[in-house]
C-alpha positions as a Python dict, from the first residue, in 0.01 Angstrom:
ca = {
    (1, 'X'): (0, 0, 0),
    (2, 'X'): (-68, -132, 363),
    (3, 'X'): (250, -305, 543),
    (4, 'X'): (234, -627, 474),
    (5, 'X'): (216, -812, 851),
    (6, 'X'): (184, -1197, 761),
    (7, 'X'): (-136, -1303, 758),
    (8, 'X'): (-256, -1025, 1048),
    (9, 'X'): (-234, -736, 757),
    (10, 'X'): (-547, -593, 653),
    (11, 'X'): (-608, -529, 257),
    (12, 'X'): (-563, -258, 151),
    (13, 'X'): (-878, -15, 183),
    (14, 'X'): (-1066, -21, -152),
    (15, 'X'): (-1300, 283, -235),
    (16, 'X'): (-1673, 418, -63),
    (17, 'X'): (-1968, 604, -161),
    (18, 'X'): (-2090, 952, -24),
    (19, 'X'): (-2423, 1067, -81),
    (20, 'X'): (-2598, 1456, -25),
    (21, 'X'): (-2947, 1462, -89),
    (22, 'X'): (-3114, 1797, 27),
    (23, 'X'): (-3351, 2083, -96),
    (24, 'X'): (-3155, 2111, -437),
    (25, 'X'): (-3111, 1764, -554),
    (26, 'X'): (-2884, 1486, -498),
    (27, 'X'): (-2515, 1430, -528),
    (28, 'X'): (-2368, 1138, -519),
    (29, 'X'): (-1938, 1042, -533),
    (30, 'X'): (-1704, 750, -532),
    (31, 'X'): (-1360, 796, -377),
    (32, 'X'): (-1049, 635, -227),
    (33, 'X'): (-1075, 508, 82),
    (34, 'X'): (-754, 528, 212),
    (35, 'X'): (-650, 875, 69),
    (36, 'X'): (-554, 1156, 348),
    (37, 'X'): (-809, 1400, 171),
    (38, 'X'): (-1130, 1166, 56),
    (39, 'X'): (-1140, 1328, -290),
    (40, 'X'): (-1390, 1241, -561),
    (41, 'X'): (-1286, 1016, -800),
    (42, 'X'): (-1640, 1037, -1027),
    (43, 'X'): (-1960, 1166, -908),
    (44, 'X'): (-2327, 1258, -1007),
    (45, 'X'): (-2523, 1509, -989),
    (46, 'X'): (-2915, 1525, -1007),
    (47, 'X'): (-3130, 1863, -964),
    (48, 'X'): (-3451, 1629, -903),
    (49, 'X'): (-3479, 1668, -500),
    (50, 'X'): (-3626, 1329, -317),
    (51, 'X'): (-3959, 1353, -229),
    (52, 'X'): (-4166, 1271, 117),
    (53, 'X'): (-4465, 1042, 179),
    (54, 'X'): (-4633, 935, 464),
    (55, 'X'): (-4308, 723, 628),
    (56, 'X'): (-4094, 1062, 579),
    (57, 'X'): (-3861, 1088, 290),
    (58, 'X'): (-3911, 829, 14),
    (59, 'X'): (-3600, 532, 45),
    (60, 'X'): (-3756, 406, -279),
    (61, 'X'): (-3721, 747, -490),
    (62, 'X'): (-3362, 771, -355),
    (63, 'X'): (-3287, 430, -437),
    (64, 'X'): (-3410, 449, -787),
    (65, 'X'): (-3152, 727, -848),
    (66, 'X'): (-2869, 593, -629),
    (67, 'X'): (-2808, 228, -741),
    (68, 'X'): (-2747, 284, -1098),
    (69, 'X'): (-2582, 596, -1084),
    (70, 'X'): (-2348, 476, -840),
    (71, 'X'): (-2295, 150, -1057),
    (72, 'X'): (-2210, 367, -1281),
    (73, 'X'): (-1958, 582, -1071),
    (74, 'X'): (-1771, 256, -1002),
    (75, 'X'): (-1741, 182, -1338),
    (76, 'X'): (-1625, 502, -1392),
    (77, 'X'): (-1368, 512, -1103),
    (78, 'X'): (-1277, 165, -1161),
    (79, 'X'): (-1406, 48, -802),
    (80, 'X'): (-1444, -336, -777),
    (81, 'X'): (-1626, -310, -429),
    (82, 'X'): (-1758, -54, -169),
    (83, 'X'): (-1576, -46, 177),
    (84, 'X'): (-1843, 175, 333),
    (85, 'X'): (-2121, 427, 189),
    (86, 'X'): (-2306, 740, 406),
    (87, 'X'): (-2572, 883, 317),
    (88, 'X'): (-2625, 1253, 406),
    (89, 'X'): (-2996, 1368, 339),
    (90, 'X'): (-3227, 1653, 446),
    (91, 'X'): (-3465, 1555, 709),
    (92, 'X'): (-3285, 1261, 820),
    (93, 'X'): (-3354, 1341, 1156),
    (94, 'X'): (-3707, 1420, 1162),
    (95, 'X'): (-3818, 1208, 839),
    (96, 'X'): (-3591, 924, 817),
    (97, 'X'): (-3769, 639, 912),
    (98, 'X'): (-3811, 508, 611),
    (99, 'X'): (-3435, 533, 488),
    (100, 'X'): (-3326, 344, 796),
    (101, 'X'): (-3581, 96, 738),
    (102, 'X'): (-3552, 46, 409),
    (103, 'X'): (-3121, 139, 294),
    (104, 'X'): (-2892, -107, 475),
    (105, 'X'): (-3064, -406, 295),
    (106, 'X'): (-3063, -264, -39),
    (107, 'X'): (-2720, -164, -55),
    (108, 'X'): (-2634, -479, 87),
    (109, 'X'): (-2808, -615, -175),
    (110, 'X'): (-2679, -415, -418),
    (111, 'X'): (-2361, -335, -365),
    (112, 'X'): (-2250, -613, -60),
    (113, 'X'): (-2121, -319, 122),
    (114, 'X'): (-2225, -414, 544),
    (115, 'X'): (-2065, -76, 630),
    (116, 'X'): (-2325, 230, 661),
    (117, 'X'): (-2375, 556, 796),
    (118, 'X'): (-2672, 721, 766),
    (119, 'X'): (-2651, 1088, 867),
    (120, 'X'): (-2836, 1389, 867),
    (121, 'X'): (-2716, 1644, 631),
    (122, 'X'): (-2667, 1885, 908),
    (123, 'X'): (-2393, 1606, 1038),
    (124, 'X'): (-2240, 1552, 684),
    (125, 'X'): (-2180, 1985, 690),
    (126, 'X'): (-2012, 1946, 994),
    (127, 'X'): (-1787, 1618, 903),
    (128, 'X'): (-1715, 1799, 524),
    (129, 'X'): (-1634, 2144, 737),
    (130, 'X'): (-1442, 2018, 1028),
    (131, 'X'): (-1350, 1687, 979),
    (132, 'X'): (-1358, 1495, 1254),
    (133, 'X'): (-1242, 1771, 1512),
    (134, 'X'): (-1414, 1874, 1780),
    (135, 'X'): (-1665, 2228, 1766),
    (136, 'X'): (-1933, 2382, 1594),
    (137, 'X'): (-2061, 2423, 1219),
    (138, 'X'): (-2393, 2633, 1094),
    (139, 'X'): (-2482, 2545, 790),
    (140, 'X'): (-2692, 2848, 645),
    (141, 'X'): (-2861, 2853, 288),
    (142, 'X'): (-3213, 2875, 256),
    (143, 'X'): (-3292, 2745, 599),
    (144, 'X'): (-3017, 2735, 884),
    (145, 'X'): (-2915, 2463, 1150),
    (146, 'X'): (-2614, 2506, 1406),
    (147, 'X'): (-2407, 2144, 1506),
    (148, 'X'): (-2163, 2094, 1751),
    (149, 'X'): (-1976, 1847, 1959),
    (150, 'X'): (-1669, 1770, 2157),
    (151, 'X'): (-1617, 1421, 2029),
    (152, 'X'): (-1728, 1289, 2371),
    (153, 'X'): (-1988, 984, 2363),
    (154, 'X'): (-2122, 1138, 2687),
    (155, 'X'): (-2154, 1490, 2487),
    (156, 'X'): (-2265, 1365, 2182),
    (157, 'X'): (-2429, 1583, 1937),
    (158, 'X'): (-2571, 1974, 2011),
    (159, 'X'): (-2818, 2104, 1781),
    (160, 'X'): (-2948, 2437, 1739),
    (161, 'X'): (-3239, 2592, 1515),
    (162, 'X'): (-3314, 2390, 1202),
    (163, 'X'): (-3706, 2444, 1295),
    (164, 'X'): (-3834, 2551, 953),
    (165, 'X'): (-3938, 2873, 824),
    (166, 'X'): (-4224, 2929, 1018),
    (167, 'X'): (-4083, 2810, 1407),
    (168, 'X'): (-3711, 2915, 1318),
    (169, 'X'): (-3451, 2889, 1082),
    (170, 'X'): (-3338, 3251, 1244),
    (171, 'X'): (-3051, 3410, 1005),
    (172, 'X'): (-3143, 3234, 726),
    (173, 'X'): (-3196, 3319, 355),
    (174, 'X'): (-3598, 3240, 425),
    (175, 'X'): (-3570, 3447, 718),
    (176, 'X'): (-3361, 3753, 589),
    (177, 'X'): (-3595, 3755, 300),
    (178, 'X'): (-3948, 3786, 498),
    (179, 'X'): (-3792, 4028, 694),
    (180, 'X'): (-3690, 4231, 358),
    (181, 'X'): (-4046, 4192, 253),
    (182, 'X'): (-4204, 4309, 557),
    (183, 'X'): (-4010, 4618, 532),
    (184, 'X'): (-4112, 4671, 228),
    (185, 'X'): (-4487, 4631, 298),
    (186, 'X'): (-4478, 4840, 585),
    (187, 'X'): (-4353, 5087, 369),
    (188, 'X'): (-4643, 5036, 122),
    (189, 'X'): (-4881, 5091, 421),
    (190, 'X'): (-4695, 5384, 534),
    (191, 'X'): (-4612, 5231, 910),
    (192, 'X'): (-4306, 5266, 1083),
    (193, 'X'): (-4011, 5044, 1010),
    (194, 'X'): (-4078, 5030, 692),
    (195, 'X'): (-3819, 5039, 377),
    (196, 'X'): (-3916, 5239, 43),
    (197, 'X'): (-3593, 5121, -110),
    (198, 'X'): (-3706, 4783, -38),
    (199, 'X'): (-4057, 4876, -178),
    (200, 'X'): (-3913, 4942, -505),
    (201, 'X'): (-3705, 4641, -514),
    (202, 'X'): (-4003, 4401, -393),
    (203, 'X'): (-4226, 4526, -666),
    (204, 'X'): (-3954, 4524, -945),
    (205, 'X'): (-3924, 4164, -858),
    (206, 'X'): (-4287, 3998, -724),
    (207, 'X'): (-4532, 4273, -866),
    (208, 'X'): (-4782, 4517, -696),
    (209, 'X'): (-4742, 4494, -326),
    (210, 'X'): (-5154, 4409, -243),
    (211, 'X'): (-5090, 4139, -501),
    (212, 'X'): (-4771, 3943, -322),
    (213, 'X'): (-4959, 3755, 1),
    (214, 'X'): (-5198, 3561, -293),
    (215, 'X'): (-4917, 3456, -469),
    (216, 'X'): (-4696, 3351, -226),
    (217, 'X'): (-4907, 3208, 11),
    (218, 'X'): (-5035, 2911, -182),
    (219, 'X'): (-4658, 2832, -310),
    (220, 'X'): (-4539, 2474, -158),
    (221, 'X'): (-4161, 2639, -212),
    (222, 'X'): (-4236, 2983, 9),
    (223, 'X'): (-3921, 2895, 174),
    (224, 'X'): (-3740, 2925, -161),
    (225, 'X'): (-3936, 3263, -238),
    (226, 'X'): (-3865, 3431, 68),
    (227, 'X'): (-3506, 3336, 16),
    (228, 'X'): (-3491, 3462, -310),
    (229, 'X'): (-3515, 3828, -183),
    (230, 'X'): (-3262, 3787, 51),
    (231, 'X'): (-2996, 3906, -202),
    (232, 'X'): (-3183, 4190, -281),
    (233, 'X'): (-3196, 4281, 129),
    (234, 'X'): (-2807, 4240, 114),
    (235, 'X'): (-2782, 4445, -219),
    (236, 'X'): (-2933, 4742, -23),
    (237, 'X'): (-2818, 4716, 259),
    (238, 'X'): (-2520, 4993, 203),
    (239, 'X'): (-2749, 5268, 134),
    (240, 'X'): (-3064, 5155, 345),
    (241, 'X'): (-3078, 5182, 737),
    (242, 'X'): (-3362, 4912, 755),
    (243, 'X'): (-3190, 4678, 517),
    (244, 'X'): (-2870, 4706, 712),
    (245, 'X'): (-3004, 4662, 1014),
    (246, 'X'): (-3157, 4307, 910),
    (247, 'X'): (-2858, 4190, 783),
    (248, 'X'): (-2713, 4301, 1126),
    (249, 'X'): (-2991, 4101, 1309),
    (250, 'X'): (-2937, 3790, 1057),
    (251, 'X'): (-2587, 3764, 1148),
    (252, 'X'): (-2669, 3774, 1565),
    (253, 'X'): (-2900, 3497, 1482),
    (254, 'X'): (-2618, 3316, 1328),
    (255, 'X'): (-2357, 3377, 1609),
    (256, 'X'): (-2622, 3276, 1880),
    (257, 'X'): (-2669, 2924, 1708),
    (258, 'X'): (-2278, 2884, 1708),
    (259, 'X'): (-2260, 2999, 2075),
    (260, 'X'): (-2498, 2786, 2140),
    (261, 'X'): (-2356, 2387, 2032),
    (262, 'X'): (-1994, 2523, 2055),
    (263, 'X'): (-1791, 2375, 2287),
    (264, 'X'): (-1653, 2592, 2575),
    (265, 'X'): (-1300, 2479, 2537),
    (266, 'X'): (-1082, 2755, 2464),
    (267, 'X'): (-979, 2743, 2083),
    (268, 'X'): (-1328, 2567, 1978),
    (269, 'X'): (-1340, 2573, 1544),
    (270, 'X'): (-1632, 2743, 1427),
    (271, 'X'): (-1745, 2711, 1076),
    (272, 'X'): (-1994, 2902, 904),
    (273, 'X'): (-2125, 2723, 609),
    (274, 'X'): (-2371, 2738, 272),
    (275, 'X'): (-2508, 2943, -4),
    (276, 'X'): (-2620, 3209, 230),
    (277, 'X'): (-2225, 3292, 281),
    (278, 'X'): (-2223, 3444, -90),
    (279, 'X'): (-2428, 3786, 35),
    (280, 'X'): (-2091, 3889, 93),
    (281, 'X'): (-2014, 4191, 336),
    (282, 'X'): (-2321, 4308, 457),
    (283, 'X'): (-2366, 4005, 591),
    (284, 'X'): (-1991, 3898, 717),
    (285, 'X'): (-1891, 4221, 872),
    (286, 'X'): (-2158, 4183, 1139),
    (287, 'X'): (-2124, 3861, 1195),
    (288, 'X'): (-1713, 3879, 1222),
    (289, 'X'): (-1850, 4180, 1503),
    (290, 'X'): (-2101, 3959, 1652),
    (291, 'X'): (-1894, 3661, 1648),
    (292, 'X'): (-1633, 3835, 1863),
    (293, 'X'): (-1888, 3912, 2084),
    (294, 'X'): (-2030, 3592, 2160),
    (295, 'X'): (-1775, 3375, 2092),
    (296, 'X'): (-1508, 3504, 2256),
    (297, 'X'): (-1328, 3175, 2361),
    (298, 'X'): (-1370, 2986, 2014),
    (299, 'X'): (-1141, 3046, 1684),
    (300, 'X'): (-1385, 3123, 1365),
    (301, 'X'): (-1164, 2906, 1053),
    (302, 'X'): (-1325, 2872, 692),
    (303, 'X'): (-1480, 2574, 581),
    (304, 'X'): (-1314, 2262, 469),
    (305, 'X'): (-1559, 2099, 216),
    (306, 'X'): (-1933, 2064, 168),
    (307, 'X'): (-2197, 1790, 271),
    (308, 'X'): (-2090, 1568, -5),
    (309, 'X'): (-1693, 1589, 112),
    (310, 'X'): (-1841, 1539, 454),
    (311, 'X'): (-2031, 1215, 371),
    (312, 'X'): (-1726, 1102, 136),
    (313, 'X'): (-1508, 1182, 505),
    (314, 'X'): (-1782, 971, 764),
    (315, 'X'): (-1757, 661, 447),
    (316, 'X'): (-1391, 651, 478),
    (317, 'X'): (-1366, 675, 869),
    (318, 'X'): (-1620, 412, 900),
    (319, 'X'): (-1424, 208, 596),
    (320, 'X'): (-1108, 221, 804),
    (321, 'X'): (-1225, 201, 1178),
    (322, 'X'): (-1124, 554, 1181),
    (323, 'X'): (-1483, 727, 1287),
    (324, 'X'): (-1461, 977, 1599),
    (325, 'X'): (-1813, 1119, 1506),
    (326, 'X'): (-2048, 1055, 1748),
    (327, 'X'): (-2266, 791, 1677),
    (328, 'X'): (-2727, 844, 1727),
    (329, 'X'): (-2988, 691, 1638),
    (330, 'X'): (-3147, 1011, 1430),
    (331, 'X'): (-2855, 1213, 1325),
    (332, 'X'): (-2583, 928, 1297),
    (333, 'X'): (-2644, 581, 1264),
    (334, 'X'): (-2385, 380, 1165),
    (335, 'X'): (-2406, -59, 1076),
    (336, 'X'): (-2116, -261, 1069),
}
C-alpha cells in the first residue's frame, strides 16, 4: 500500500496489460502494477499469428483477439481498471502504421486506459531480458535482430540485422538451415563444400534432393522451412566438419550483431535470447569463444524473461512514471 501523504498521495497502482504478437501467435497477460517482478496474474495464449494488409499489420485482426480476451483476463485477475497496456508485435517497426493509427483509441475506448506503449517486439526482448538496464539483447529464433542502448535520449536505440531471410537475419535458425541445405546439395552435385551427412539427413526429412527447390520455393513460410533444418545442422554437427563449421559461422554472426548495438562501457549486459538458444552446444560453445573475442569489454548474463515479461515490464514503468526505455516513434512510442 502507497504512504498515505494527505491529499498529495497517489493511489495505489492498479494492474496493466502486456501483449506479444509475433510469427507464432499472440500472448497476451494481466499483472500487478506495482509488484517488483511484473508477474502474470492470468494470461492468453493464441497460436493464430496476426496477419498484414496493405497498411502493414492488421490493428483490426489484433483487436478482435485482444479486447475480449483481455476482458476476460481482468475478470480473471480481478482487475477493475488498466493503469497502462504495451503492445509488443512483430513488424512494429517496419509495418506498424496501422496499429499506431488505429490502438490508442480503441483501448481507450475499451478499456479507458490513456497510458500506451507500443513497441516493437525486438524492444519488448530487450525490456523482458534486461529490464530497464543499459546494453545489448539478440533475440534469435527463426529470424534474428540485435538491440542495444545506453539509456541516453541522445543514444537512443541501436539496431542490428532483423533484415529478413533473404537481406539478413545472419545466425539465425532460417539462416543456419539454408546453409545446412546447401551443404547438402552440393554434396548431391558432388562440388566442394558439400556435406553427405547432411545429404542423408535433408532427404530423410524433405525428399529427393532435385525435388526440394519446387517445394520450397512456392512456400509463403520458407523462413519456417529453412529453420526447421537447423536442428538437424546442430544434431550433426559433432561428427561433421561442414556442419560444425556452420554452426561456428552462425554463432560469429550472432556475436557481431551484439558487438555491434552494445555499448562500449566496460561491464555492458549482453543477452542472447529465443528458440534458437535450444540447439544447445554446438551452437553455445562457439559463440561463448566468439563472444570473448568480440566482446571483450561487455559481461554475457542469461536472460531475464521473454517478450511478453518485457511488455508486462514497459506497462508497469509507464503505469508508474518509472520508464527509462528510450522513447521513438517506430520502435517505442509511448501516449500519456
Amino acid at each position: 500500500m502507497a504512504e498515505s501523504r494527505g491529499s498529495t498521495a497517489r493511489p495505489s497502482p492498479g494492474h496493466v496489460l502486456g501483449v506479444d504478437s509475433g510469427g507464432s501467435g499472440l500472448r497476451i497477460a494481466v499483472a500487478r502494477a506495482d509488484e517488483r517482478d511484473v508477474l502474470p496474474l492470468a494470461s492468453y495464449t493464441s497460436q493464430e499469428p496476426i496477419g498484414t494488409g496493405p497498411n502493414g499489420v492488421d490493428a483490426h485482426q489484433l483487436l478482435k483477439q485482444l479486447v475480449p480476451a483481455a476482458q476476460d483476463l481482468m475478470r480473471d485477475s480481478g482487475a477493475r481498471r488498466l493503469d497502462a497496456v504495451c503492445v509488443g508485435a512483430a513488424g512494429m517497426a517496419t509495418l506498424g502504421a496501422e496499429l499506431r493509427a488505429e490502438l490508442p483509441g480503441a483501448l481507450a475506448e475499451a478499456f479507458g486506459v490513456r497510458r500506451l506503449a507500443l513497441a516493437a517486439d525486438a524492444v519488448t526482448a530487450y525490456a523482458g531480458a534486461l529490464g530497464q538496464a543499459p546494453g545489448a539483447v539478440v533475440a534469435a529464433g527463426t529470424g534474428v535482430i540485435a538491440m542495444g542502448t545506453d539509456l541516453t535520449r541522445t543514444g537512443g536505440w541501436r539496431r542490428a540485422d532483423g533484415w529478413g531471410h533473404l537481406l539478413g537475419d545472419c545466425g539465425s535458425g532460417a539462416w543456419i538451415g539454408r546453409a545446412g541445405l546447401e551443404a547438402a546439395l552440393r554434396a548431391h552435385d558432388g562440388r566442394q563444400g558439400g556435406s553427405a551427412v547432411l545429404l542423408t539427413r535433408m532427404e530423410a526429412m524433405f525428399g529427393p534432393a532435385a525435388e526440394l527447390p519446387g517445394a520450397l520455393y512456392p512456400r509463403a513460410d520458407r523462413p519456417a522451412v529453412l529453420a526447421s533444418f537447423a536442428p538437424e545442422v546442430a544434431a550433426c554437427a559433432g561428427h561433421d566438419s561442414v556442419a560444425a563449421a556452420i554452426l561456428s559461422e552462425a554463432a560469429r554472426h550472432l556475436a557481431e550483431a551484439a558487438a555491434a548495438v552494445c555499448p562500449q562501457a566496460a561491464g555492458s549486459a549482453v543477452a542472447f535470447t529465443g528458440g534458437l538458444l535450444h540447439l544447445g552446444g554446438p551452437l553455445l560453445t562457439p559463440l561463448r569463444a566468439a563472444f570473448g573475442e568480440l566482446l571483450p569489454h561487455a559481461r554475457q548474463v542469461e536472460a531475464e524473461g521473454d517478450p511478453l515479461g518485457g511488455a508486462l515490464r514497459v506497462a508497469a514503468a509507464l503505469a508508474t512514471d518509472r520508464l527509462l526505455l528510450p522513447t521513438d516513434e517506430k520502435l517505442l512510442r509511448v501516449t500519456r
